[in-house]
Amino acid sequence: MAVCIAVIAKENYPLYIRSTPTENKLKFHYMVHTSLDVVDEKISAMGKALVDQRELYLGLLYPTEDYKMFRKLHNSYTDVMCNPFYNPGDRIQSRAFDNMVTSMMIQVC
Amino acid sequence: MSPTQWDFPVELCCRPMAFVTLTGLDVVYNAVHRAVWDAFCANRRADRVPISFKVLPGDHEYPKCRPKRTSYEWYIPKGILKTGWMNKHLNLVPALVVVFYELDWDEPQWKEKQSECATRVEIVRQSLQGRNTKVAVVLIQKKTPLPPGEDVIASERAAALCNACELSGKSLFVLPHTDHLVGYIIRLENAFYEHAQTYYYTEIRRVKSHKEFLNKTTHQLLFVRHQFKIAFFSELKQDTQNALKNYRTAYNLVHELRAHETNILEIKTMAGFINYKICRLCFQHNTPLDAIAQFRKHIDLCKKKIGSAELSFEHDAWMSKQFQAFGDLFDEAIKLGLTAIQTQNPGFYYQQAAYYAQERKQLAKTLCNHEASVMYPNPDPLETQTGVLDFYGQRSWRQGILSFDLSDPEKEKVGILAIQLKERNVVHSEIIITLLSNAVAQFKKYKCPRMKSHLMVQMGEEYYYAKDYTKALKLLDYVMCDYRSEGWWTLLTSILTTALKCSYLMAQLKDYITYSLELLGRASTLKDDQKSRIEKNLINVLMNESPDPEPDCDILAVKTAQKLWADRISLAGSNIFTIGVQDFVPFVQCKAKFHAPSFHVDVPVQFDIYLKADCPHPIRFSKLCVSFNNQEYNQFCVIEEASKANEVLENLTQGKMCLVPGKTRKLFFKFVAKTEDVGKKIEITSVDLALGNETGRCVVLNWQGGGGDAASSQEALQAARSFKRRPKLPDNEVHWDSIIIQASTMIISRVPNISVHLQHGPPALTNEMYCLVVTVQSHEKTQIRDVKLTAGLKPGQDANLTQKTHVTLHGTELCDESYPALLTDIPVGDLHPGEQLEKMLYVRCGTVGSRMFLVYVSYLINTTVEEKEIVCKCHKDETVTIETVFPFDVAVKFVSTKFEHLERVYADIPFLLMTDLLSASPWALTIVSSELQLAPSMTTVDQLESQVDNVILQTGESASECFCLQCPSLGNVEGGVATGHYIISWKRTSAMENIPVITTVITLPHVIVENIPLHVNADLPSFGRVRESLPVKYHLQNKTDLVQDVEISVEPSDAFMFSGLKQIRLRILPGTEQEMLYNFYPLMAGYQQLPSLNINLLRFPNFTNQLLRRFIPTSIFVKPQGRLMDDTSIAAA
């Protein structure tokens, strides 16, 4: 079960963030924010290695088995982006996305 | 910090080294002994053997050895590991005792000395009774020993001494006290080291031998103890591989022990110790991954072993210590060369340690909140007789009791109470902050800025709990901008809330106001009721009153704070606070916008200031001022609205300066720009908005430039991207997002109201005085003054053009190099409305190509703006591109007198120079005259008169001239002979009389002159007539200095009969001429080939008949016979 799901803009601010209501929200916000350190490092390492720049998937920060989870989330995110009324960079306020996140947070993985 | 219960004992953390004691050394009074001791202990670098030395007197009492147990059958251990054991083997029980004794081999009183030495050895042996400790003797000698085998006395006496002391030969050493002391010492200690290793080896064997007596039911503890001891002895023996192996076994055995609430602390303590040793050795063996894996396993195994609920904070203290110790080990390994990475560095362990320390604090807070009346129990249950525990990790009030049942519950209660009361005195914040700051240092090193910020927030919060508000604020303030710049508003709000509490508790006015401003702003995620409360407090502060306390603050601290606030009120002065908003997100937004990117100087400059408040209640400002880069305009852009301090929230919708939340307020300003600022940029440097008034407290919000704060640039970007339709608003309102800041404008000169016309006949011809007529007409309503004309080549073009372009106002004289390319500021005078003036301008272009010409007219005019009289300078410019072309093309060719094209001319033989002048000008040209100036080497055959004077050439027409020239023999000239110049004087046919004539000089091409040995020319009539004699005379001229042999032959021709020499060979003397006379008799009419004359020069085989044909005619026109003459001619035949 996912406890917190967040989508971060490339400028590093949260586009969407939700965590289980039972636990301290701030704790998860901090956790997501600090994990951006690793993302930054991965991106800068990628620039150095001159790998194929079209491959934008960084991989997992830490290994987990829920690979499907990313794909599901990403598909839903793509749907949000495809919405002609969504302005890229705005915080995500989509009911469909919300429902998908809820289902992922409830689902026992 | 003094060591606490949770810190690992020193003897556990140090690197175990073999313990060797030195006796018989008087290091205080004997200089030699002192030197020996210094050599042992000074400068112990890594390359020396790992031994810890200690000097003890010869009669030192070593710890007594307990009698050997023969059977373990009835023995029940009381605990796992005695607290003194490690220290005993590190510092008390030596592996080797060395007896130093001064004795030379040639000692006269040998017997006495020998027995004294033996006695000393005996005393040492006595005190080591029962131990396996080795004894060695070192003889300090004054003389350098002879090589082994040579000194017979020495070997005899050595054997005797060994015998007397019951020593093996290997345990007797000689230390000559000579120059090479250190060298001897190093050899000695290496020998000691071997003895020590043997000792530890036997110790390991001894412990191992106990194993067979143990049984699994009663001696579980002993399994762990023995395993630990074996491992520890292995370490002392410097056998780290085996040590690690044995510690691992010991670790597994610890977890096999039956755990219960009563012994869980002991198990955890020992597990922690062994784990520490394992990790330490893994790092030492450079297998950090093993260390990490072991540590993870350790934490997983122990995490749930909390033990007594009443003392659960102890578990967290222990956990915290585990992480901290591992972090220290990791960090130490890095210092010795290990590389860590971003996701695996000591910082994480310190962070976890801090986390458990925080947990410990929380638990301690709930478990140890005894009333003040609860007294610390007396007698102290935590006191023991010796002051220390017998076994690690046991409770002082029930040491050595292994039963899981509590025999004395009352005693247990008292013990727990004592621990809880002690825990209450622990300064948890200090521990937490130390751990956090360790973690911060690590994360900084491993490029985790956000992790670092997060930990700093925690540190700040911890300082807040510890009531060190200054430090808390400093830390929070430091990291705030990171969260702000990345737009993590939830986190920012949380930090700001803590910061606001700190500033409230310290009554820091400026900080309090700043944080309030931001918490009210759009970046704050606070609920409206919170915002309302903060806004109310802010207004209270501005009215010079105390704010209400922040929620969830310590009651005592609030009381202190209230006093501080009260003091602030009575304090006079420094009540105006200027706060720069560019670094945060205040609750008022500001945008400045000039109506246009540029303004003419004769219209007022206009701009709007837009303000929007994000706070929950309307708010009134007292003053708004705008500052410009030219400060003289500042005075025109101030709005001030007098209001009483208590009206800040009243008169809600009235007044310009009252901002209704969510609504955009537009404030309009205008001013007249100064004429000096024409061409300059006027910039808004700052906007100041004052809240509150000077009688109370006043906050000035200062926006740099045309507004905008820390969040607005991102918002503007988003707004620009958005194509969402905005709802319709009433006419006078605008959408905040649609306003784009325009903080600067240009002041440009007044629009000119004159016309400038140019009249000319392009293209210009090279070098001519090209006439450009400039017409200026005023359309102004009033007189214009000081009209000035600047005309000429537009600056900024190719530099060569400037050199080759000259401008003048006087067309009657040709201009030369001294004339400029641009005439500047030619005063033309004043012009009345409608008046017109004309100016002629002559341009001479020296090269072809296109040029841009600029005509710039400036003038002054008086005008009125907003009832202000100003003098405006206006200007108008016109540019024109003029192409310059050659007026004509001149072609020159050399031809022979037969008009045949010549590639070279022959010396002394006349030739023709033909010039062909083709007009390329679209306008008619008048060739005034032409002249041929011959080079000295050329001579003319006839007179050189111009044949084209006053010829008018239309486009495409040409004028040709022909001159007959001759070139004397010059010898061989490289590149040919100069011919001279052809000078053409011309002008445009349309040009006025007084325009000077232009002279164009054409340099004629060089020609190659060739000498020929024989010049032949023929004298013959212009035509012949059939059957009429045609006399032809050939002149053969020898042009050389040699006598020429000439073969001449005339080939017969069908058209002619001829008389004369048909074939001859003759000689021609140098410089002389030979004539050959022939009489041709034409037989046919028409254009006929003459009988060809062949000349062969024997000396010049190159002289061919082809060449010859150039000089002499090869054919002639023969007219038919006249009728009347018919008879006579027949008769003649």
XYZ file of C-alpha atoms in Angstrom, chain B residues 444-1025:
582
model
C 26.377 18.737 3.326
C 29.390 16.668 2.339
C 27.344 14.215 0.281
C 25.385 16.798 -1.720
C 21.998 16.500 -0.089
C 20.984 20.149 0.309
C 17.342 19.366 0.988
C 18.140 16.731 3.559
C 20.425 19.261 5.167
C 17.642 21.856 5.207
C 15.207 19.355 6.654
C 17.591 18.491 9.480
C 18.240 22.155 10.107
C 14.507 22.687 10.482
C 14.500 19.896 13.024
C 17.423 21.499 14.805
C 15.597 24.808 14.822
C 12.507 23.160 16.245
C 14.605 21.416 18.855
C 16.157 24.719 19.846
C 12.640 26.071 20.090
C 11.704 23.276 22.492
C 14.899 23.951 24.383
C 13.767 27.592 24.602
C 16.819 28.869 22.765
C 14.698 31.008 20.463
C 17.571 33.039 19.048
C 19.306 29.980 17.685
C 16.018 28.508 16.554
C 15.173 31.631 14.557
C 18.626 31.790 13.058
C 18.386 28.230 11.751
C 14.800 28.508 10.551
C 15.444 31.812 8.853
C 18.449 30.298 7.103
C 16.552 27.434 5.490
C 13.253 29.231 4.816
C 14.436 30.602 1.498
C 15.223 27.116 0.193
C 11.652 25.990 0.689
C 10.339 29.282 -0.630
C 12.394 29.191 -3.794
C 11.270 25.653 -4.561
C 7.641 26.439 -3.820
C 6.986 23.951 -1.022
C 4.352 26.065 0.634
C 3.157 23.494 3.175
C 6.635 23.102 4.533
C 7.287 26.837 4.412
C 4.107 27.521 6.340
C 5.080 25.034 9.008
C 8.513 26.606 9.392
C 7.067 30.102 9.426
C 4.609 29.123 12.134
C 7.449 27.985 14.375
C 9.452 31.081 13.494
C 6.491 33.294 14.350
C 6.240 31.627 17.743
C 9.934 32.230 18.363
C 9.715 35.866 17.376
C 6.629 36.294 19.525
C 8.303 34.760 22.527
C 11.307 37.025 22.105
C 9.135 40.024 21.203
C 11.227 40.566 18.063
C 9.145 43.203 16.331
C 10.602 43.144 12.873
C 10.754 39.359 12.627
C 7.256 39.078 14.040
C 5.925 41.468 11.417
C 7.834 39.813 8.577
C 6.625 36.323 9.408
C 3.078 37.579 9.897
C 3.170 39.269 6.499
C 4.176 36.034 4.853
C 1.802 33.829 6.827
C -1.016 36.078 5.642
C 0.216 35.889 2.073
C -0.798 33.605 -0.733
C 2.086 31.197 -0.119
C 0.738 30.344 3.300
C -1.402 27.252 3.581
C -2.927 28.305 6.878
C -6.671 28.162 7.336
C -8.594 31.421 7.224
C -9.297 31.498 10.948
C -5.570 31.290 11.620
C -4.936 34.030 9.111
C -7.583 36.189 10.736
C -5.940 35.746 14.077
C -2.528 36.651 12.683
C -3.893 39.668 10.862
C -5.545 40.880 14.035
C -2.276 40.456 15.903
C -0.397 42.293 13.187
C -2.764 45.234 13.400
C -2.462 45.241 17.172
C 1.297 45.401 16.829
C 1.005 48.282 14.372
C -1.227 50.145 16.800
C 1.557 49.804 19.338
C -0.220 47.168 21.345
C 0.757 43.658 22.370
C -0.319 40.770 20.166
C -2.146 37.755 21.532
C 0.135 34.824 22.276
C 0.650 32.204 19.621
C -1.123 28.909 20.292
C 0.671 25.903 21.807
C 3.381 27.962 23.424
C 4.877 27.147 26.777
C 2.868 28.979 29.431
C 5.877 30.230 31.309
C 7.524 31.442 28.129
C 4.329 33.279 27.171
C 4.362 35.109 30.499
C 7.929 36.254 29.896
C 7.027 37.263 26.374
C 4.057 39.332 27.506
C 6.353 41.263 29.771
C 8.770 41.823 26.918
C 5.977 43.107 24.669
C 4.825 45.456 27.364
C 8.372 46.823 27.565
C 8.469 47.288 23.822
C 5.384 49.500 23.937
C 6.882 51.869 26.419
C 10.104 52.000 24.414
C 10.212 55.024 22.144
C 11.844 55.347 18.742
C 12.695 52.946 15.946
C 9.084 52.357 15.143
C 9.454 52.359 11.383
C 10.411 49.075 9.831
C 11.351 48.793 6.207
C 10.973 45.299 4.873
C 12.268 44.330 1.465
C 9.720 41.977 -0.021
C 11.676 40.595 -2.960
C 12.894 37.685 -0.817
C 9.552 36.544 0.494
C 5.879 36.316 -0.330
C 3.993 39.055 1.530
C 0.238 39.383 1.649
C 0.178 42.414 -0.610
C 1.205 42.127 -4.200
C 2.311 45.045 -6.276
C 2.801 45.573 -9.987
C 3.826 48.789 -11.690
C 3.044 49.361 -15.317
C 3.871 52.272 -17.573
C 1.142 52.859 -20.097
C 3.599 52.674 -22.954
C 7.141 51.517 -23.540
C 8.005 55.076 -24.574
C 6.591 58.555 -24.160
C 7.184 61.668 -26.237
C 8.601 64.442 -24.166
C 5.629 66.697 -24.909
C 3.067 64.350 -23.363
C 2.877 63.431 -19.675
C 4.336 60.080 -18.577
C 1.559 57.877 -17.203
C 1.642 54.700 -15.228
C -0.455 52.593 -12.883
C 0.409 50.869 -9.650
C -1.693 47.771 -9.080
C -2.104 46.439 -5.565
C -3.801 43.305 -4.350
C -4.175 42.031 -0.804
C -4.375 38.317 0.021
C -5.200 38.623 3.715
C -8.658 37.677 4.995
C -9.781 41.205 6.000
C -9.600 44.521 4.146
C -6.623 46.581 5.129
C -5.811 50.265 4.806
C -2.472 51.679 3.933
C -1.228 55.090 4.867
C 1.184 55.958 2.121
C 2.444 54.842 -1.237
C 5.520 56.294 -2.861
C 7.277 55.416 -6.050
C 10.990 56.006 -6.596
C 12.650 56.459 -9.953
C 16.177 56.317 -11.228
C 15.867 60.076 -11.645
C 14.844 61.043 -8.141
C 13.347 64.343 -9.198
C 10.197 62.532 -10.259
C 9.710 60.884 -6.860
C 7.883 63.923 -5.467
C 5.143 63.626 -8.096
C 4.324 60.032 -7.302
C 3.257 59.906 -3.675
C -0.174 59.141 -2.314
C -0.770 59.737 1.331
C -3.983 59.343 3.155
C -4.164 60.602 6.653
C -5.948 58.236 8.926
C -5.896 57.478 12.552
C -4.131 54.385 13.739
C -7.335 52.726 14.838
C -8.911 53.162 11.444
C -6.728 50.609 9.787
C -9.593 48.203 9.558
C -12.425 50.730 9.353
C -13.959 52.657 6.466
C -13.627 49.528 4.536
C -14.492 50.308 0.996
C -13.873 54.013 0.933
C -10.575 55.630 0.216
C -7.995 54.859 -2.329
C -5.708 53.153 0.078
C -8.067 50.552 1.385
C -7.424 47.149 -0.133
C -10.257 44.665 -0.287
C -8.943 41.098 -0.275
C -8.804 39.498 -3.699
C -9.646 42.723 -5.537
C -7.094 44.502 -7.673
C -6.689 48.202 -6.871
C -5.345 50.474 -9.546
C -3.631 53.741 -8.671
C -2.934 56.161 -11.485
C 0.050 58.523 -11.661
C 1.364 60.938 -14.224
C 4.174 63.452 -14.473
C 5.962 65.517 -17.065
C 9.348 64.255 -18.088
C 12.286 66.617 -18.182
C 13.679 67.569 -21.555
C 17.141 66.497 -20.372
C 15.802 62.958 -20.115
C 15.061 62.695 -23.815
C 16.707 59.525 -25.061
C 16.995 58.182 -21.546
C 15.170 55.436 -19.755
C 12.967 56.235 -16.781
C 12.869 53.317 -14.443
C 10.846 52.631 -11.322
C 13.512 51.605 -8.840
C 11.227 50.825 -5.962
C 7.686 51.041 -4.673
C 7.179 51.682 -0.970
C 3.906 50.942 0.714
C 3.456 52.027 4.304
C 1.175 50.212 6.688
C 0.311 51.828 9.990
C 1.408 55.342 10.750
C 4.293 57.054 12.345
C 2.548 57.690 15.637
C 2.128 53.992 16.253
C 4.302 51.581 14.413
C 4.826 51.736 10.727
C 5.868 49.021 8.336
C 7.143 50.000 4.931
C 6.950 47.266 2.330
C 9.597 47.880 -0.237
C 9.388 46.363 -3.717
C 12.468 46.612 -5.840
C 11.759 47.653 -9.407
C 8.207 47.412 -10.597
C 6.992 45.006 -7.927
C 7.101 41.265 -7.685
C 8.192 39.031 -4.839
C 9.771 35.621 -4.391
C 6.863 33.747 -5.952
C 5.665 36.138 -8.624
C 8.035 35.255 -11.447
C 6.859 31.640 -11.477
C 3.247 32.814 -11.271
C 3.761 35.189 -14.169
C 5.243 32.357 -16.209
C 2.279 30.122 -15.449
C -0.150 32.910 -16.267
C 1.612 33.509 -19.570
C 1.351 29.819 -20.456
C -2.255 29.572 -19.511
C -4.908 29.912 -22.121
C -7.763 29.633 -19.683
C -10.514 32.116 -20.335
C -10.787 34.560 -17.496
C -14.251 35.451 -16.259
C -15.548 38.806 -17.301
C -15.063 41.632 -14.844
C -16.666 45.057 -14.655
C -15.002 47.628 -16.881
C -12.847 49.296 -14.294
C -11.423 46.068 -12.935
C -8.636 43.925 -14.287
C -7.411 40.407 -13.726
C -4.319 40.390 -11.604
C -2.649 37.696 -13.709
C -3.139 39.647 -16.889
C -1.110 42.603 -15.629
C 2.428 42.489 -16.864
C 4.993 44.548 -15.037
C 6.512 47.327 -17.116
C 8.910 49.112 -14.841
C 10.664 51.314 -17.337
C 9.863 53.576 -20.214
C 11.860 55.594 -22.697
C 11.506 59.319 -23.097
C 11.741 60.131 -26.769
C 11.792 63.462 -28.509
C 8.686 65.203 -29.763
C 7.390 64.110 -33.158
C 8.756 66.556 -35.751
C 6.308 68.359 -37.937
C 8.443 69.274 -40.907
C 9.026 67.607 -44.216
C 12.373 66.904 -45.773
C 12.601 66.152 -49.494
C 15.579 65.131 -51.543
C 15.911 65.713 -55.266
C 18.692 64.205 -57.317
C 19.428 62.232 -60.480
C 20.755 58.838 -59.614
C 22.968 57.046 -60.218
C 26.000 59.132 -59.395
C 28.951 58.930 -61.734
C 32.422 58.276 -60.402
C 34.164 61.467 -59.365
C 31.446 63.787 -60.591
C 30.066 66.535 -58.361
C 26.733 64.871 -57.728
C 24.032 67.336 -56.854
C 21.520 66.634 -54.096
C 18.819 69.230 -53.465
C 17.394 69.213 -49.904
C 14.046 70.879 -49.372
C 12.854 71.495 -45.796
C 9.350 72.729 -45.157
C 7.912 73.556 -41.750
C 4.385 72.393 -40.921
C 4.603 73.554 -37.313
C 2.039 75.945 -35.886
C 4.706 78.224 -34.486
C 8.057 79.432 -35.590
C 10.841 76.923 -35.362
C 14.275 78.050 -34.340
C 17.799 76.988 -34.741
C 17.207 74.738 -37.724
C 20.327 72.748 -38.403
C 21.170 70.401 -41.177
C 23.495 67.470 -40.982
C 24.119 65.761 -44.262
C 26.505 63.382 -45.878
C 27.546 59.799 -45.767
C 25.628 57.973 -43.053
C 28.076 56.964 -40.352
C 28.638 53.313 -39.617
C 29.308 52.173 -43.156
C 32.513 50.772 -44.574
C 35.473 52.899 -43.520
C 36.805 52.955 -47.089
C 33.654 54.732 -48.195
C 34.418 57.589 -45.819
C 37.794 58.021 -47.499
C 36.296 58.007 -50.953
C 33.274 60.209 -50.373
C 33.400 63.964 -50.020
C 30.590 66.368 -49.420
C 30.470 70.116 -50.000
C 27.927 72.838 -50.325
C 29.839 74.538 -53.146
C 29.504 72.791 -56.461
C 31.667 75.222 -58.441
C 34.945 73.748 -57.392
C 36.017 70.158 -57.392
C 36.460 68.805 -53.931
C 39.546 66.947 -52.947
C 40.600 64.625 -50.144
C 40.386 67.365 -47.533
C 36.598 67.574 -47.718
C 34.647 65.606 -45.080
C 32.262 62.773 -45.771
C 29.611 64.254 -43.460
C 28.768 67.894 -42.914
C 27.382 68.420 -39.431
C 25.131 71.069 -37.928
C 24.963 73.504 -40.787
C 22.907 76.358 -39.409
C 20.032 77.164 -41.691
C 18.246 79.756 -39.527
C 14.629 79.923 -38.441
C 11.538 78.903 -40.316
C 8.078 80.385 -40.040
C 5.046 78.132 -40.267
C 4.685 76.874 -43.836
C 8.031 78.315 -44.923
C 10.316 76.225 -47.055
C 14.028 76.301 -47.728
C 16.255 74.598 -50.208
C 19.860 73.629 -49.925
C 22.157 72.229 -52.614
C 24.591 69.600 -51.615
C 27.370 68.209 -53.787
C 28.771 64.754 -53.254
C 31.799 63.381 -54.917
C 32.131 59.598 -54.892
C 35.545 58.259 -55.737
C 34.581 54.640 -56.058
C 31.644 52.748 -57.469
C 29.123 50.991 -55.235
C 26.131 51.997 -53.209
C 26.264 54.445 -50.315
C 23.713 55.520 -47.738
C 23.366 59.227 -47.327
C 21.776 60.818 -44.323
C 20.008 64.137 -44.183
C 19.146 65.085 -40.617
C 17.286 68.258 -39.759
C 17.003 69.384 -36.141
C 15.241 72.384 -34.670
C 13.892 73.827 -31.462
C 10.299 74.648 -30.718
C 8.475 75.918 -27.659
C 5.501 73.892 -26.503
C 3.228 73.468 -23.470
C 2.540 70.239 -21.579
C 0.202 70.170 -18.601
C 0.518 73.977 -18.349
C 4.254 73.745 -18.375
C 6.294 75.533 -21.003
C 9.072 73.406 -22.380
C 11.552 73.755 -25.213
C 11.535 70.668 -27.327
C 14.246 69.626 -29.646
C 12.859 67.843 -32.643
C 14.588 66.230 -35.516
C 13.770 64.477 -38.677
C 16.037 62.447 -40.802
C 15.945 61.047 -44.288
C 18.275 58.516 -45.693
C 18.828 57.735 -49.308
C 20.887 55.078 -50.971
C 22.772 56.250 -54.014
C 24.509 53.951 -56.436
C 27.710 55.194 -58.044
C 28.671 53.861 -61.463
C 31.485 54.435 -63.964
C 30.429 57.076 -66.519
C 31.984 55.192 -69.432
C 34.143 52.215 -70.276
C 37.365 52.799 -72.192
C 38.722 49.983 -74.342
C 42.201 50.260 -75.851
C 43.718 47.990 -78.502
C 46.836 47.851 -80.584
C 46.541 47.014 -84.264
C 48.968 46.852 -87.109
C 48.801 49.286 -89.923
C 46.777 46.618 -91.622
C 44.263 46.911 -88.720
C 45.161 43.467 -87.649
C 45.110 42.773 -83.975
C 48.585 42.848 -82.463
C 49.701 40.985 -79.433
C 53.086 42.636 -79.583
C 54.533 45.456 -81.604
C 57.775 45.426 -83.476
C 60.469 47.932 -82.848
C 60.518 50.837 -85.263
C 57.537 49.544 -87.103
C 54.507 51.831 -86.898
C 51.347 50.528 -85.342
C 47.960 51.925 -84.402
C 46.513 52.632 -80.936
C 42.756 52.619 -80.942
C 40.652 53.901 -78.024
C 36.997 53.164 -77.689
C 34.957 55.111 -75.142
C 31.548 53.529 -74.427
C 29.118 55.553 -72.365
C 27.686 53.595 -69.439
C 25.838 56.500 -67.911
C 22.063 56.623 -68.113
C 22.437 60.361 -68.603
C 23.978 62.012 -71.696
C 27.674 62.784 -71.333
C 29.630 65.556 -73.002
C 33.213 64.670 -73.810
C 34.831 68.063 -73.505
C 38.161 66.864 -74.833
C 40.556 63.997 -74.831
C 44.295 63.856 -74.804
C 46.886 61.181 -75.317
C 49.939 61.611 -73.162
C 52.632 59.365 -74.501
C 55.250 57.733 -72.400
C 58.822 58.818 -73.288
C 59.481 55.505 -74.965
C 56.732 56.059 -77.499
C 56.833 58.390 -80.423
C 54.076 59.500 -82.589
C 54.077 59.087 -86.291
C 51.616 61.870 -86.968
C 50.030 64.606 -84.839
C 48.114 63.797 -81.655
C 44.913 65.688 -81.998
C 41.737 64.890 -80.132
C 39.197 63.469 -82.490
C 36.256 63.507 -80.037
C 36.097 67.104 -78.744
C 32.628 68.168 -77.623
C 31.033 64.941 -78.597
C 27.788 64.136 -76.753
C 27.291 60.497 -75.954
C 23.919 59.025 -75.151
C 23.651 55.794 -73.207
C 25.336 52.934 -75.069
C 26.988 55.212 -77.634
C 30.704 55.137 -78.069
C 33.464 57.424 -79.348
C 36.641 56.000 -80.825
C 40.025 57.528 -81.631
C 42.992 56.153 -83.505
C 46.646 57.196 -83.181
C 49.597 55.976 -85.193
C 52.575 55.307 -82.976
C 55.981 53.865 -83.220
C 58.235 52.434 -80.621
C 62.008 52.518 -81.018
C 64.001 49.461 -80.180
C 64.585 49.284 -76.463
C 66.024 45.888 -76.004
C 64.145 43.342 -74.022
C 61.886 45.034 -71.411
C 60.229 42.790 -68.854
C 56.463 43.185 -68.791
C 56.360 45.412 -71.826
C 56.752 49.102 -72.453
C 54.549 51.782 -70.939
C 52.384 53.422 -73.495
C 51.179 56.501 -71.630
C 47.862 57.905 -70.422
C 44.636 58.715 -72.069
C 42.940 61.693 -70.464
C 39.278 62.374 -70.921
C 37.602 65.564 -69.776
C 33.871 65.234 -69.456
C 30.725 66.362 -67.664
C 27.083 65.576 -67.575
C 25.416 67.192 -70.549
C 22.667 68.356 -68.198
C 25.105 69.888 -65.674
C 25.119 73.598 -65.200
C 27.784 75.797 -66.724
C 29.595 76.466 -63.492
C 29.986 72.812 -62.621
C 33.625 71.932 -63.173
C 34.719 69.521 -65.861
C 35.854 66.157 -64.598
C 39.063 64.706 -65.854
C 39.376 60.958 -66.006
C 42.822 59.557 -66.579
C 43.075 56.114 -68.129
C 46.414 54.421 -67.908
C 47.080 52.748 -71.243
C 48.225 49.159 -71.205
C 51.833 48.179 -71.547
C 52.847 46.667 -74.782
C 55.519 44.093 -75.565
C 58.045 45.355 -78.092
C 59.933 42.826 -80.109
C 62.932 43.319 -82.350
C 62.971 41.631 -85.737
C 66.173 40.977 -87.691
C 64.803 41.969 -91.053
C 62.137 44.439 -91.795
C 60.413 44.085 -95.112
C 57.991 46.606 -96.475
C 56.488 46.709 -99.833
C 55.766 49.612 -102.149
C 52.895 48.778 -104.377
C 50.002 50.627 -105.833
C 46.604 50.398 -104.240
C 45.211 48.326 -107.048
C 46.226 46.694 -110.308
C 44.539 46.256 -113.603
